[in-house]
mmCIF file of C-alpha atoms in Angstrom:
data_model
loop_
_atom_site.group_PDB
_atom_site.id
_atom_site.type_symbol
_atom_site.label_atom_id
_atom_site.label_comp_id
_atom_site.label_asym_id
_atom_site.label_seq_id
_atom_site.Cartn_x
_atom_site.Cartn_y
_atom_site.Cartn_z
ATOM 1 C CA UNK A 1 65.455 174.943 19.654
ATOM 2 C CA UNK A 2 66.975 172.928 16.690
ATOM 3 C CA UNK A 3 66.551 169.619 16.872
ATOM 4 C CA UNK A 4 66.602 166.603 14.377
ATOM 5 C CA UNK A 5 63.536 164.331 13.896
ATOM 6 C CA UNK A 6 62.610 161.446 11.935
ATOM 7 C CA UNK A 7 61.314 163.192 8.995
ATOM 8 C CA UNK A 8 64.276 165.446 8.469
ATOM 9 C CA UNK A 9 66.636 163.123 6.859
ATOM 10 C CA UNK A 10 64.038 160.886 4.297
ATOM 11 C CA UNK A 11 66.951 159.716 2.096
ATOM 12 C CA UNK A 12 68.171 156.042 3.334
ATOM 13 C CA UNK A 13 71.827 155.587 3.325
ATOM 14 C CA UNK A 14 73.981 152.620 3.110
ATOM 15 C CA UNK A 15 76.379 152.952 6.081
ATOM 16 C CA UNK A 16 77.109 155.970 8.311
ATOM 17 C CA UNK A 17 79.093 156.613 11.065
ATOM 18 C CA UNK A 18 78.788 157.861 14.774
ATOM 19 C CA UNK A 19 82.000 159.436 16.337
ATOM 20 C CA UNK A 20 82.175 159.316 19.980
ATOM 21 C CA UNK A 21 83.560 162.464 22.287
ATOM 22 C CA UNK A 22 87.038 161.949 23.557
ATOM 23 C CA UNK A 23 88.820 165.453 23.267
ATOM 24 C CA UNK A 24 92.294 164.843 22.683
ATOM 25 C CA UNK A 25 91.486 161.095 21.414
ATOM 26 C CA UNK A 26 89.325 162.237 18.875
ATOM 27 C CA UNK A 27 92.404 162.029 16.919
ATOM 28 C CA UNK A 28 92.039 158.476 16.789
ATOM 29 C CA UNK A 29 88.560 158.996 14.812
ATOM 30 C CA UNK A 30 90.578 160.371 11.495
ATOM 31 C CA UNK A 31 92.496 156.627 11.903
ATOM 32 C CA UNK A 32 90.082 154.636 12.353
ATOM 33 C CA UNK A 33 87.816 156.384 9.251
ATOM 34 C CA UNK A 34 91.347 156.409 7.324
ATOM 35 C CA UNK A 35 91.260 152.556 8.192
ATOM 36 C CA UNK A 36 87.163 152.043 7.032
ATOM 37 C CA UNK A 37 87.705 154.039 4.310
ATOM 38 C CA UNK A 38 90.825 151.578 2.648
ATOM 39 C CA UNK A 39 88.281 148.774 3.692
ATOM 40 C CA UNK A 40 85.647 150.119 0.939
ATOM 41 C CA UNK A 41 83.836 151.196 3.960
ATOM 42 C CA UNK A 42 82.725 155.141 3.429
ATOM 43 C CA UNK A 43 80.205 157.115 5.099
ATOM 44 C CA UNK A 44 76.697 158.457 3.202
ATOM 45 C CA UNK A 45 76.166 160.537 6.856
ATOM 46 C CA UNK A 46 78.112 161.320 9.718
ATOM 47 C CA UNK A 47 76.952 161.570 13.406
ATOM 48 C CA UNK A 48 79.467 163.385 15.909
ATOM 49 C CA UNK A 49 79.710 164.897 19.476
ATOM 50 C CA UNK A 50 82.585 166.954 20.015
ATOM 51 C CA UNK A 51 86.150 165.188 19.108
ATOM 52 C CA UNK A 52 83.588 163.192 16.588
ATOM 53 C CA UNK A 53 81.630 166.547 15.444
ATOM 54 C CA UNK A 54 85.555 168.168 14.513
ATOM 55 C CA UNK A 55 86.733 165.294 13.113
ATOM 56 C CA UNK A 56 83.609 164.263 10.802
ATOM 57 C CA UNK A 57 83.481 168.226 9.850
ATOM 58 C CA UNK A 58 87.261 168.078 8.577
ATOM 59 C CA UNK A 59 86.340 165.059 6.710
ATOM 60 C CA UNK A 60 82.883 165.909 5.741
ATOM 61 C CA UNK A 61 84.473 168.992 4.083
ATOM 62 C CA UNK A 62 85.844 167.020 1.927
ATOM 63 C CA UNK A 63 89.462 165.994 3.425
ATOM 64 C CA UNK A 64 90.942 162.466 3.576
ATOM 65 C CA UNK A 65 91.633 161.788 6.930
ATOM 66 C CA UNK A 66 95.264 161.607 6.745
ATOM 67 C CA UNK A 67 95.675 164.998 5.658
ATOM 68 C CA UNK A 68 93.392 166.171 8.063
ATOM 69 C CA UNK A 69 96.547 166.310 10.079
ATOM 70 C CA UNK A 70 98.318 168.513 8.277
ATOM 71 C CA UNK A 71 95.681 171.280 9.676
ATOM 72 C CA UNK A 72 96.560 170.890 13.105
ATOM 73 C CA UNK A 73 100.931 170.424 12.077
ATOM 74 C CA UNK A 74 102.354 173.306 14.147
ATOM 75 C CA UNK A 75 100.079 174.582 16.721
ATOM 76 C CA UNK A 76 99.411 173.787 20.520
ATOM 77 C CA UNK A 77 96.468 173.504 22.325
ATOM 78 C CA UNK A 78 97.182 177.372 23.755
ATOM 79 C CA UNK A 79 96.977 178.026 20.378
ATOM 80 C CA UNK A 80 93.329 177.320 20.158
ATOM 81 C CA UNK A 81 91.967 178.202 23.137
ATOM 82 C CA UNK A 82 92.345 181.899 25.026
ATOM 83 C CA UNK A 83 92.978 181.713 28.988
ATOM 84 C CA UNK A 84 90.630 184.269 31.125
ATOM 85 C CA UNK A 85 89.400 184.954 34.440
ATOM 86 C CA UNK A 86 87.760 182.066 34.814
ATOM 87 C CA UNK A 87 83.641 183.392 36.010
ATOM 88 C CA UNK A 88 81.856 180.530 33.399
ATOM 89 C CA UNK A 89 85.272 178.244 32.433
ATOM 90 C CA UNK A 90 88.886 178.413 32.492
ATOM 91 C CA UNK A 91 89.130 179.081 28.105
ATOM 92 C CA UNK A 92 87.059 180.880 25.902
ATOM 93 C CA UNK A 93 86.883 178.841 22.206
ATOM 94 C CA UNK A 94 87.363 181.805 20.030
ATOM 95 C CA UNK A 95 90.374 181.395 18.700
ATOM 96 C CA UNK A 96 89.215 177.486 17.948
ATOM 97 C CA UNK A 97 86.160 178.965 16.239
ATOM 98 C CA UNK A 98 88.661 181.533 14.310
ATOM 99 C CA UNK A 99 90.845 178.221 12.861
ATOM 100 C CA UNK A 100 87.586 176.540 12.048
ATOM 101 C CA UNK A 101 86.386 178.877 9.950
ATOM 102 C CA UNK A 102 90.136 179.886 8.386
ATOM 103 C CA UNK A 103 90.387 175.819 7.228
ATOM 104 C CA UNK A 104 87.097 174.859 6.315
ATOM 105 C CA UNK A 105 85.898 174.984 3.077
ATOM 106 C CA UNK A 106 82.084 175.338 3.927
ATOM 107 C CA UNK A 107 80.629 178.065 6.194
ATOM 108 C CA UNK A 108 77.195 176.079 6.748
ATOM 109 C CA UNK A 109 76.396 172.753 7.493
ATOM 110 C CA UNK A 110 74.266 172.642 4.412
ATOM 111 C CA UNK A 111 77.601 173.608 2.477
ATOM 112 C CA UNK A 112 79.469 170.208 3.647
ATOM 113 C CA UNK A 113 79.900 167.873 1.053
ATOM 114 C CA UNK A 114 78.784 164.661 3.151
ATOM 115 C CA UNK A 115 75.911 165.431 5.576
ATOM 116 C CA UNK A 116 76.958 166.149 8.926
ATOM 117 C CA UNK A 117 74.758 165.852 12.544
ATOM 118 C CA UNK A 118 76.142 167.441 15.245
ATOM 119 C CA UNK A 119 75.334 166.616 19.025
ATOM 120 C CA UNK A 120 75.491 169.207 21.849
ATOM 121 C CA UNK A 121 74.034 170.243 25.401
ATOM 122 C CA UNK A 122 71.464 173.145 25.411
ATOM 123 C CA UNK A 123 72.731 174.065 28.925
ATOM 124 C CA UNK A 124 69.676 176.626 29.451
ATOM 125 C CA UNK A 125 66.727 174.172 28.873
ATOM 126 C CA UNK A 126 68.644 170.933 30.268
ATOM 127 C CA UNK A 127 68.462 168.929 26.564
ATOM 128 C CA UNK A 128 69.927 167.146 23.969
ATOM 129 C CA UNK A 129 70.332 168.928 19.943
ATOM 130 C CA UNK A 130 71.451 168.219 16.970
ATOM 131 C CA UNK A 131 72.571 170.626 14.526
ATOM 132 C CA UNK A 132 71.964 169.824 10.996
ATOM 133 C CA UNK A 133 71.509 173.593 9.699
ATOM 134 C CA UNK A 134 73.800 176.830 10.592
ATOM 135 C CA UNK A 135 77.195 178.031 11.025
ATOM 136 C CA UNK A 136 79.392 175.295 11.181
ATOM 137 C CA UNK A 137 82.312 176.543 13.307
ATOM 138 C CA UNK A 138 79.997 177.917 16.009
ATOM 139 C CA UNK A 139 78.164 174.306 15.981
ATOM 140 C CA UNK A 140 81.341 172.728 16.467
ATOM 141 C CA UNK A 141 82.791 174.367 19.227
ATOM 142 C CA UNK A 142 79.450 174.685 20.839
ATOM 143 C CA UNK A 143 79.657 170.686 20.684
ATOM 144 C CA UNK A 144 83.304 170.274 22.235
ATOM 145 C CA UNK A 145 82.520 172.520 24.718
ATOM 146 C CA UNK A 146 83.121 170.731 27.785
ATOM 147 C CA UNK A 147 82.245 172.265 31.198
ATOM 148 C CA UNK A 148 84.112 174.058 33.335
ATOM 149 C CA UNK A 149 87.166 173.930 31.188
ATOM 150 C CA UNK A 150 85.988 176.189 28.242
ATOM 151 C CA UNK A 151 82.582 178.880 28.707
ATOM 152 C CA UNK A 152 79.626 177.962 27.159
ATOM 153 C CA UNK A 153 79.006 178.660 23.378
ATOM 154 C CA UNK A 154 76.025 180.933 22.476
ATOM 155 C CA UNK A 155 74.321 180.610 19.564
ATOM 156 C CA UNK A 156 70.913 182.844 18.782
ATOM 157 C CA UNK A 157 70.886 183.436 22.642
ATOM 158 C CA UNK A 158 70.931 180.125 24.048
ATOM 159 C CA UNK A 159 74.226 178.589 25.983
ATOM 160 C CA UNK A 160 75.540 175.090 24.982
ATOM 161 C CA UNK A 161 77.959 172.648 25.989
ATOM 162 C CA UNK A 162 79.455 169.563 25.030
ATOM 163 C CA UNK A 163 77.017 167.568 24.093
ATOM 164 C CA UNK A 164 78.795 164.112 25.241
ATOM 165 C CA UNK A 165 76.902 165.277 28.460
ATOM 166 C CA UNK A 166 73.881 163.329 27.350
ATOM 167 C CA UNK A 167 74.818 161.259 24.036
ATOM 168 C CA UNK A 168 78.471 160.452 23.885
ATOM 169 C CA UNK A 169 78.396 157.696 21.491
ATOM 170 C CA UNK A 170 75.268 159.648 18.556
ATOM 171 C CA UNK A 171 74.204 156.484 17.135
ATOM 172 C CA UNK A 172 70.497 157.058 17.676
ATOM 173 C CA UNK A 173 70.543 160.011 15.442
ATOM 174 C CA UNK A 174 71.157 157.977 11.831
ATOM 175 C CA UNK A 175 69.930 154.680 13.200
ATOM 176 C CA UNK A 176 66.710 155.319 11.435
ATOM 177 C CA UNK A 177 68.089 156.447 7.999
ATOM 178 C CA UNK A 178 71.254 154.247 7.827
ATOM 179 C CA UNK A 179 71.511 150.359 6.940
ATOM 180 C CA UNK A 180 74.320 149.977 8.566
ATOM 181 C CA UNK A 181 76.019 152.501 11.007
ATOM 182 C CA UNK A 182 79.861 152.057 12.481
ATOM 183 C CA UNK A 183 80.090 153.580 15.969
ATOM 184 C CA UNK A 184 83.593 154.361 16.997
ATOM 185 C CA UNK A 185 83.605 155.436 20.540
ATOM 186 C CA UNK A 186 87.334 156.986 21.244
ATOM 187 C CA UNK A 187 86.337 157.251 24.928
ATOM 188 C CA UNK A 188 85.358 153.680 26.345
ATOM 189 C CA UNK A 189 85.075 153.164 30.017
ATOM 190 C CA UNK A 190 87.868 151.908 31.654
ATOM 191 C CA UNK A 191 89.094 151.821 35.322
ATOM 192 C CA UNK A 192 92.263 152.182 35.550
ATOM 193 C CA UNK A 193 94.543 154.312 38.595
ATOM 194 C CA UNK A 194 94.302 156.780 39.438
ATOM 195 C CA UNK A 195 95.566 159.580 42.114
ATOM 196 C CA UNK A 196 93.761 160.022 45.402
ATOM 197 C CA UNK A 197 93.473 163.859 45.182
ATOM 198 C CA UNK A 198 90.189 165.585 45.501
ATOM 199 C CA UNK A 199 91.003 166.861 41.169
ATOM 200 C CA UNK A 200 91.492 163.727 40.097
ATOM 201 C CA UNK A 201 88.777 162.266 42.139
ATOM 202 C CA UNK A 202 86.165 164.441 40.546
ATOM 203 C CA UNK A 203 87.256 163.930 37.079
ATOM 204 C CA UNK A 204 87.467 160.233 37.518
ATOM 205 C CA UNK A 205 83.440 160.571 38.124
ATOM 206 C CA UNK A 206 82.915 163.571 35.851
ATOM 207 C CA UNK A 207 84.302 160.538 33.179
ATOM 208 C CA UNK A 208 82.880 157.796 34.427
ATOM 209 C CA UNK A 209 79.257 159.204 33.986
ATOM 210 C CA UNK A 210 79.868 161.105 30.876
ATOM 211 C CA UNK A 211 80.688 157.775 29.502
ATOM 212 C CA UNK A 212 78.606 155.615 30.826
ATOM 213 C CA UNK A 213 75.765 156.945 28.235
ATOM 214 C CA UNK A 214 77.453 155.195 25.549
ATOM 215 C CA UNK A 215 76.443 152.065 26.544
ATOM 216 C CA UNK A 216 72.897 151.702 25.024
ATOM 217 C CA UNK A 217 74.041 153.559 22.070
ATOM 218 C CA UNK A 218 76.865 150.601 21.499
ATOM 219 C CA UNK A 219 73.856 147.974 20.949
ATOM 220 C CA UNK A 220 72.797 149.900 18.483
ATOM 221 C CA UNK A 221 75.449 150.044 15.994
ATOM 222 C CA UNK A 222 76.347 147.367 13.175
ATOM 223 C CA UNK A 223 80.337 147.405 14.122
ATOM 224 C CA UNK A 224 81.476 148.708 17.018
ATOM 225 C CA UNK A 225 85.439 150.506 16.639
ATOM 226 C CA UNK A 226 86.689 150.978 20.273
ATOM 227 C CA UNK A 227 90.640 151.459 20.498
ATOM 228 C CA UNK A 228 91.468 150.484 23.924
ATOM 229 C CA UNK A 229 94.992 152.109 23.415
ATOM 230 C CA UNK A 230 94.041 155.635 23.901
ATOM 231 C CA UNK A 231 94.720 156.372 28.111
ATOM 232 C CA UNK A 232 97.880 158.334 29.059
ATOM 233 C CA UNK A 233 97.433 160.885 26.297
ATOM 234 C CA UNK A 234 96.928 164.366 27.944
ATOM 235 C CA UNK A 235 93.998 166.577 26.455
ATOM 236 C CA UNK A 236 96.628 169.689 25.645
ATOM 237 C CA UNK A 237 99.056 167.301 24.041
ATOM 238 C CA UNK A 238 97.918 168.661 20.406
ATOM 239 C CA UNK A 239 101.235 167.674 18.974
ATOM 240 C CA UNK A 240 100.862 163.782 19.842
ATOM 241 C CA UNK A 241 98.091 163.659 16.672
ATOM 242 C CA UNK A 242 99.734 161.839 14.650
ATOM 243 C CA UNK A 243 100.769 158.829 17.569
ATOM 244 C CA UNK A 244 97.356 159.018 18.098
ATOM 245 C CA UNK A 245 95.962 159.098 14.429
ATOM 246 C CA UNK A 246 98.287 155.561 14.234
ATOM 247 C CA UNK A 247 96.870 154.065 17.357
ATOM 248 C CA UNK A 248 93.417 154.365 16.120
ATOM 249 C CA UNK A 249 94.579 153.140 12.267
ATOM 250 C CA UNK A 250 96.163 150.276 13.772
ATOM 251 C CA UNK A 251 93.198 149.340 16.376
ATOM 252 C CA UNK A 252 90.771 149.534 13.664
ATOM 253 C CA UNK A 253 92.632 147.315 10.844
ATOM 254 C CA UNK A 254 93.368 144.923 13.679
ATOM 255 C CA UNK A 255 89.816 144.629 14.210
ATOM 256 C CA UNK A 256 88.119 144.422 10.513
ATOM 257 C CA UNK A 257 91.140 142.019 9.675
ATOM 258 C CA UNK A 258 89.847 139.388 12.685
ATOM 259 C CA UNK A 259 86.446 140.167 11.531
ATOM 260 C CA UNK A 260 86.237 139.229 8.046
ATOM 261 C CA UNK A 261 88.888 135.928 9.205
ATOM 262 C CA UNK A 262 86.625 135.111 12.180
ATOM 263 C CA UNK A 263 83.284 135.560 9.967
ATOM 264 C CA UNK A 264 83.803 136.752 6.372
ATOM 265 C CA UNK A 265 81.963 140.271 7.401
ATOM 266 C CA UNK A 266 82.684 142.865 9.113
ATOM 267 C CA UNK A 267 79.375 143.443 10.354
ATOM 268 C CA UNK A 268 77.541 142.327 13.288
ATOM 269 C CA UNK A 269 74.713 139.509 13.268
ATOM 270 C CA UNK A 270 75.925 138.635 9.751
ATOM 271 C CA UNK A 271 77.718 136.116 8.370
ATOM 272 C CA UNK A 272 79.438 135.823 5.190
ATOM 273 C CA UNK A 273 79.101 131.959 4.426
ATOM 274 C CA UNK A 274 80.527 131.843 0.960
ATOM 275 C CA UNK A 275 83.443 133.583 2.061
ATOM 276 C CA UNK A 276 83.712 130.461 5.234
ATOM 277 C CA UNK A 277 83.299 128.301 2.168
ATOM 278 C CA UNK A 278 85.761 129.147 0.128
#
């Protein structure tokens, strides 16, 4: 079992960030860092379950997050994914492990050039881990493995899934270590129509509860990012990216702007009074 604790991470850090789960809306993440980033806002340590987890790893890799978009220009989600009988899920991640490992610079999560946590399901024991060690592309997949649709990563014998199953929003994992953490959670909980099928009735709960574990993880972060312009976007619409890169660009530097006008900071529970003053 790998597993982070307390004592693995000693170094403080000044801010870090926690990307949410969101599949297709993960896209949104590489906006909303590019936005943070042009704001003098850059992460010492990224946290990340599965959209978040492939996202920070482009990033952490060393990428700005605008051209992390130029590694997904071209290709479709059947690209990434192989279709098979489905006995454990409808896709097998192989070929998505095959294009991590043909674009990333680093093998290992030790390799990465800003640290990286990543957040999955250990489907055989019934708990949460978080890789910090170890082959990155397995570690991501493993972590945007979500059920059903894709079969279960194994890594050193043990089967694991997404890991937004239990933490969707991985604040807690830097909270200790980081002075300030941004949580961007691509995926908030909204109720919005749906169809009155038995499909879309299951998924509507199968999303409802995955998401509904972000809540206490929300409290916990300094500046909460969550785009609310995200629904309609189908999971296999891979070459939407870049609308959805904007959407989260343009949520995000809508939100620090009314922050710092509102209260000279961008942070939560502080206030920049000189900047009131002026």
């Amino acid at each position: 079992m790998e597993t982070i604790s307390n004592n693995w991470f000693t170094n403080k850090c000044s801010v870090g960030f926690a990307l949410s789960g969101g599949f297709i809306k993960g896209f949104a993440h590489l906006g909303v860092m590019q936005a943070l980033l042009e704001h003098d806002i850059k992460p010492e340590i990224i946290s990340g379950v599965s959209a978040g987890a492939l996202a920070g790893v482009f990033y952490a890799d060393g990428n700005e997050p605008y051209k992390v978009l130029d590694y997904f220009a071209g290709h479709k989600f059947q690209d990434l994914t192989k279709l098979v009988i489905p006995k454990v899920g409808l896709f097998e991640l192989s070929e998505f492990v095959d294009f991590l490992r043909s674009n990333l610079k680093a093998k290992t999560l030790e390799e990465l050039q800003t640290p990286l946590i990543i957040t999955a399901t250990d489907l055989d024991h019934g708990h949460i881990v978080h890789f910090h060690k170890g082959d990155i592309a397995l570690r991501v997949a493993a972590s945007c493995c979500m059920p059903v649709l894709f079969s279960p990563v194994k890594i050193e014998g043990i089967h694991y899934v997404d890991g937004g199953l239990f933490m969707n929003l991985p604040v807690s994992t830097i909270r200790h270590i980081c002075d300030k953490v941004v949580a961007v959670n691509v995926s908030p909980l909204l109720a919005n129509k749906y169809k009155m099928n038995i499909v879309s009735i299951a998924m509507r709960s199968y999303h409802f509860m995955f998401r509904a574990n972000t809540f206490p993880e929300r409290e916990k972060a300094d500046l909460l990012i969550e785009p609310y312009n995200l629904e309609g976007y189908s999971n296999t619409e891979l070459e939407k990216a870049e609308e959805i890169f904007m959407q989260g660009y343009n949520a995000a530097n809508g939100l620090l702007e009314q922050l710092k006008l509102d209260k000279g900071t961008v942070w939560k529970d502080e206030i920049n009074y000189q900047s009131i003053n002026q």
